[in-house]
Amino acid sequence: MPRIVMKFGGTSMAGIERIRSVAARVKREAEAGNEVLVVVSAMAGETDRLVQLCKEASALADPKEYDVVVASGEQVTSGLLAMTLQNMGVKARSFMGWQLVRASGVHGNARVEKIEGALLDEALKEGMVAVIPGFQGVSDDGRVATLGRGGSDTSAVAIAAGIKADRCDIYTDVDGVYTTDPRIVPRARKLTKITFEEMLELAGVGAKVLQVRSVGLAMRENLPLRVLTAFDDLPGTEIVPELGEDDMERNAIAGIAADRNEARITLTRIPDQPGTVAAVMGPLAEAGIQVDMIVHAATAGEGSSDLTFTVPRASLSQAVSALEKSRATIGGGELHTDDAVAKVSIVGVGIRSNPELAAKMFATLAERGINLLAVSASEIKVSVLVAEDEMELAVRVLHTAFGLDAPQGEAA
Ligand code: ASP
Ligand code: MG
C-alpha cells in the first residue's frame, strides 16, 4: 500500500471550515488505498501571536519555555484535524512531537535527529490516519523543542524519510514554485518540475515557499516532494533529484531570483601582493559575517588592486568596523560602501553544460544599459549585482530573454 505524507500549512488550517476541507482531502487519499500521515502547522498567525506573548512575558525568555509556548499551536490543529476526520468516519488519531521526533541542538531552532516510527507503523497497520504536529520534537533533555520558524516543512520531510514514505506532498498557500516573484513579473510561470539544487538556489535567494532546511533534507534523503495548494486541484510543482529525459523541453533556466538583502563594500588601491585578500576576509569571518560575491582585480602597472564584495545588508556596519581594523594591517586602501544594490541570479541545471547562458544574461542586461557592479557564478547559478532601482527591470528582461514568460492570458 503506498504510504504518503501530506503536510498542511497554516493558511489551510486557519479555522474549522478550512480544517474540514483539509479533512475531506485526507479522506480522499485514505479511501484511494493509501496509508496516510498528515503533518500540520498551527493556524495562520498563531505562532506569531505566541511569540509575541513570550516577548511580553519576558524580554529574554528561557528558550525551553519559549518552546513550550510556541509548540502549542500545532497541538491544537492536530487534535482538531483528528476529531474532524473521526466525524467524517475516518479512523484517525493525533500524536505529539515527543512521541516521534528526537531533536538536538538549541531550543527554538533544533534539528531533527531521528524519527521513532514504531508508533506510526502500528497506527497505520490498524488503518488509522496519523495526524502529527509539525515544528516540534523532543530534545535530549526530554523537553519539547521547536525546529525554527517554518519548521513544519522539515518535520514533514523528516517523517516521510523516517517512515520510508513513497511521497511527500506539501500543501501551502501558493500553488507551486514560480519562475520568479509574480509581484515583479506578473507573467511568472508555475514550474511543473524543479531539481533540489535549483530549489535550494531559488529558496536561498528569497523564494520562501518551503523552509530551506526541508529542501536540503529531502535532497539528502532522495525524497521527491510536491508543492500544492490546498484550495484547488491544480497539479503543483514537483521537486525532484534530477530532470529526466522527458523534462528536456523545460527551459535550461528554472527561474530568476532577486535579492535586496545585500550591501557592497569596495576597497580600492590596496597593495597588490599575497595576503591582502586574506587580511581583509579573516576579520570578517571572525566576526561571523558571511561574504557572498567577491571580485578582486589588480590595476595594471600600478602595484595596487581593488577588492569588491558583498555582505548581508544587516551586517554592513559591523563589517565596516571590522575592516577599519584590518586596513591598518594591509596598509592603505579607500573604503566605499553602497547598500542600494541588489543581486539578480539566473538559476538552472542547464548552466552547467551551456556557457552561452551566462553570455546571454550579460548581453541582455547590457542591451538595457544595466551596469554590473559584480558578477559571480557557480555550477547552476550566475549572479550579478546591480543598482537596487534597476533590479526589477533586470528581472523582467531576463525573464523574457530566457523564455520564461507565461503565454499571454495565462498569467499567474
Ligand atoms: N507554526 C510554525 C511557524 O509559523 C511552523 C510552521 O508553520 O512551519 O513558524
Ligand atoms: Mg510554511
XYZ file of N, CA, C and O and ligand atoms in Angstrom, residues 7 41 150 153 209, ligand 2:
21
model
N 1.386 17.407 4.094
C 1.657 18.469 5.066
C 0.802 19.690 4.734
O 0.751 20.116 3.572
N 0.643 22.454 10.429
C 1.123 23.694 11.048
C 0.065 24.212 12.011
O -1.073 23.751 11.989
N 8.842 28.149 10.364
C 8.623 27.426 9.104
C 8.997 25.955 9.201
O 9.016 25.233 8.210
N 7.634 22.182 7.619
C 8.053 21.576 6.347
C 9.127 20.529 6.624
O 9.109 19.425 6.080
N 9.002 29.456 -0.412
C 7.889 28.528 -0.486
C 8.004 27.454 0.594
O 7.037 27.097 1.244
Mg 5.435 27.385 5.985
